[in-house]
Coordinates of C-alpha atoms and ligand atoms in Angstrom, one line a residue:
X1 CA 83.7 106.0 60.6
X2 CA 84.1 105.4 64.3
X3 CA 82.7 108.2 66.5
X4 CA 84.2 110.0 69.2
X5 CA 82.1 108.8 71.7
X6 CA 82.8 105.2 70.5
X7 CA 86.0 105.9 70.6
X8 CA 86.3 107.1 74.3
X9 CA 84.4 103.4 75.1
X10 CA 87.0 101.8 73.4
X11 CA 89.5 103.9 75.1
X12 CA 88.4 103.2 78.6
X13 CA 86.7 100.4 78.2
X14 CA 90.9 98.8 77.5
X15 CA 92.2 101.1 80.2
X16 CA 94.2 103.3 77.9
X17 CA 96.4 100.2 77.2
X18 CA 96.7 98.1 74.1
X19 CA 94.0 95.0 74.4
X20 CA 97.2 92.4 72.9
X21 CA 100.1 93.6 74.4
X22 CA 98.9 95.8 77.6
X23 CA 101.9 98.6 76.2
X24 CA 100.0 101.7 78.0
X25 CA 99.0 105.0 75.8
X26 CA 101.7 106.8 78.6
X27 CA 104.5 104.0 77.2
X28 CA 103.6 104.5 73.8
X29 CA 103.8 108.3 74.0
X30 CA 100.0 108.8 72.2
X31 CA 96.6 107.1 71.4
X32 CA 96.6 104.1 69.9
X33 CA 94.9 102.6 67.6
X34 CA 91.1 101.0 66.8
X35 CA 91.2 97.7 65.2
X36 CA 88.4 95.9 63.5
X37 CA 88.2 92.4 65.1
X38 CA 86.6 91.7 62.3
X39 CA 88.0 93.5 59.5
X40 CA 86.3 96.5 57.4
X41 CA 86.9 94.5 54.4
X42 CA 85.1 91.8 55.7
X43 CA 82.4 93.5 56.9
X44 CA 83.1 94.0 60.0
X45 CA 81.2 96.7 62.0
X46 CA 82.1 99.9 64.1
X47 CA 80.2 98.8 67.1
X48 CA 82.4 98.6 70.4
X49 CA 81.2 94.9 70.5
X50 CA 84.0 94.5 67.2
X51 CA 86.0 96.9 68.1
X52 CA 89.4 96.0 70.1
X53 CA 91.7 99.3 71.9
X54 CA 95.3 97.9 69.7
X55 CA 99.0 99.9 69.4
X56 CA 99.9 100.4 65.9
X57 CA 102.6 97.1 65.8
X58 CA 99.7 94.5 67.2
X59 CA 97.1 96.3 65.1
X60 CA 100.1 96.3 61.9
X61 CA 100.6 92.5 62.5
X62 CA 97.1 91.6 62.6
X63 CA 96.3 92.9 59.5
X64 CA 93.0 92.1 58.2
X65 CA 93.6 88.8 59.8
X66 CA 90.3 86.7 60.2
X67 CA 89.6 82.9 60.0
X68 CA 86.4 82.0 57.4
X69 CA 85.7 79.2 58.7
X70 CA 87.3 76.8 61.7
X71 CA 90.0 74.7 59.8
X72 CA 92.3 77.9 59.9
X73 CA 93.8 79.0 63.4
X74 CA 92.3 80.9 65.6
X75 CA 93.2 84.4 66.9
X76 CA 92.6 85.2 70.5
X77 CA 89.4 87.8 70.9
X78 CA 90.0 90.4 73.8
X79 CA 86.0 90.5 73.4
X80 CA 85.4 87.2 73.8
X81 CA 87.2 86.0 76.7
X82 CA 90.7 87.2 79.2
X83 CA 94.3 86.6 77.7
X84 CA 94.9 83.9 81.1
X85 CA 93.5 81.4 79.3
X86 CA 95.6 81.3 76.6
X87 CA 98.9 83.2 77.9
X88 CA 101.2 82.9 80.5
X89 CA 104.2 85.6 81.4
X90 CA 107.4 84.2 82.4
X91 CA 109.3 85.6 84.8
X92 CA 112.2 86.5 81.6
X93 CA 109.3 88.7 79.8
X94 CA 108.3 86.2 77.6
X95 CA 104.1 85.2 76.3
X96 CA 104.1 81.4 76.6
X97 CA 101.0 79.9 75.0
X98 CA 98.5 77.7 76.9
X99 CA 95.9 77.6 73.7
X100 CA 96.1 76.5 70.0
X101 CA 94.8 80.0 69.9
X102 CA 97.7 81.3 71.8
X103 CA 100.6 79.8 70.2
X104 CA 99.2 81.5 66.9
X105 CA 98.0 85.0 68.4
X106 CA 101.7 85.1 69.8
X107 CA 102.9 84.2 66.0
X108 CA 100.5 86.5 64.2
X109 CA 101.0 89.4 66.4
X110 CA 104.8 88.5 67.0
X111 CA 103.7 89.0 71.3
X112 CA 107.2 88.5 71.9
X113 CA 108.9 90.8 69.9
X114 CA 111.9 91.9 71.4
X115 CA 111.4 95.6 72.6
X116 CA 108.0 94.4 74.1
X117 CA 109.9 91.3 75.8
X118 CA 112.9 94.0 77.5
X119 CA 109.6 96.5 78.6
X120 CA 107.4 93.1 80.2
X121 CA 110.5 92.4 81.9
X122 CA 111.7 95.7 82.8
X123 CA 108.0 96.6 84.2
X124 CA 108.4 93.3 86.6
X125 CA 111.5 94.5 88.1
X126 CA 110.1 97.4 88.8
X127 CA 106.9 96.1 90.6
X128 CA 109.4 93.6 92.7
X129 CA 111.2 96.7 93.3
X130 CA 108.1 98.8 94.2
X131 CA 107.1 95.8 96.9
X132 CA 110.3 95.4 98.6
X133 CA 110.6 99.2 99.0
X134 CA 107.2 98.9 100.3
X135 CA 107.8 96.1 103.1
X136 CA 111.2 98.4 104.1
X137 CA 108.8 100.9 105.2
X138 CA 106.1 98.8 106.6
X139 CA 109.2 97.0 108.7
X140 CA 110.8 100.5 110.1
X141 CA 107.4 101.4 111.0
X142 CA 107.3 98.5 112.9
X143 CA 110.6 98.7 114.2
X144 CA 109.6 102.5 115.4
X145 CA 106.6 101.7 117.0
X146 CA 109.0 98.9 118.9
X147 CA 111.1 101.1 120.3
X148 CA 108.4 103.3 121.4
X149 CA 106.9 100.6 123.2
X150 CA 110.1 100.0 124.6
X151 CA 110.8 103.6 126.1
X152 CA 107.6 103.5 127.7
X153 CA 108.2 100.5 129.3
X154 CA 111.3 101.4 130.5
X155 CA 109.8 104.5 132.0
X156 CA 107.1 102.3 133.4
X157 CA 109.8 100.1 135.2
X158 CA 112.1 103.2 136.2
X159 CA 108.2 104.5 138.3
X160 CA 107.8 101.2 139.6
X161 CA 111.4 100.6 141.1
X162 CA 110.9 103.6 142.8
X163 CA 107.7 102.9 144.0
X164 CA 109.3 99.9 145.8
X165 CA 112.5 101.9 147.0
X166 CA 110.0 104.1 148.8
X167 CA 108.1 100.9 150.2
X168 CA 111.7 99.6 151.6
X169 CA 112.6 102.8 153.2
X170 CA 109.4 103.2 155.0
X171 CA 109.9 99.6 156.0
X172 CA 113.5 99.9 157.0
X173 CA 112.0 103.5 158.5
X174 CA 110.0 101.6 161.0
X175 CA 111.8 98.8 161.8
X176 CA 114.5 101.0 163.2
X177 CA 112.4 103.0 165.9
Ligands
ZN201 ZN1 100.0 96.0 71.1

């Protein structure tokens, strides 16, 4: 039985997003699940060190997956080291494998399913969506703060031509008497 408290590591500890996928509890519409890196059946304990934050189709797919010994493949341990070495996202939403370990964590957990491959690509959109709307309003900022500096030069100019119109007619002023 996993605790509460060990549940709430878990939780935050995977930033409230599944450890395989990264589909967010706010995307899933819930909690997730808690799945056994190593499996129950296999022994496998309830400490946080075994324990990996999954949604229910990653934690589903895995099943009580776990290798014996090292002739069988490998699956990729979000305890043991970050998903950049053995993944790579392409820019259509796609996992492409790097590892040995990769290529059969994307098999075993099917990583590119095709909801999750429409969401990955559908969340990059929005962040190049969220930058360009973000350099629109650095840029008119910039812009503003231009023609600001512009109107107070102009101003600037308008005192000094004035200043010399007043030099000239005191010239002009004397040279006449
Ligand atoms: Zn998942």
């Amino acid at each position: 039985m996993i605790s509460n408290e060990t549940r709430n590591i878990v939780r935050q500890r995977a930033k409230f997003s599944c450890e395989y996928c990264d589909v967010s509890e706010t995307e899933a519409g819930g909690e997730l699940t808690i799945d056994h890196f190593k499996p129950q059946s296999k022994d496998g304990s309830d400490e946080p060190e075994n324990l990996i934050y999954a949604c229910s189709r990653c934690n589903l797919y895995k099943g009580d997956y776990f290798p014996e010994n090292y002739s069988v493949p490998n699956l990729w341990n979000p305890r043991k080291g970050s998903s950049e070495k053995h993944f790579i996202l392409l820019t259509n939403g796609e996992m492409q494998a790097l590892t040995k370990t990769g290529e059969f964590t994307i098999l075993r957990l099917r990583l590119n399913r095709k909801p999750l491959v429409e969401h990955r690509r559908q969340k990059q959109l929005q962040t190049e969506e969220t930058l360009l709307i973000a350099r629109y309003q650095t840029l008119t900022e910039l812009l503003m703060r231009l023609s600001q500096q512009q109107i107070e030069l102009l101003e600037e100019q308008q005192k000094l031509l004035e200043a010399q119109r007043r030099l000239l007619n005191i010239f002009f002023d004397s040279e006449t008497k």
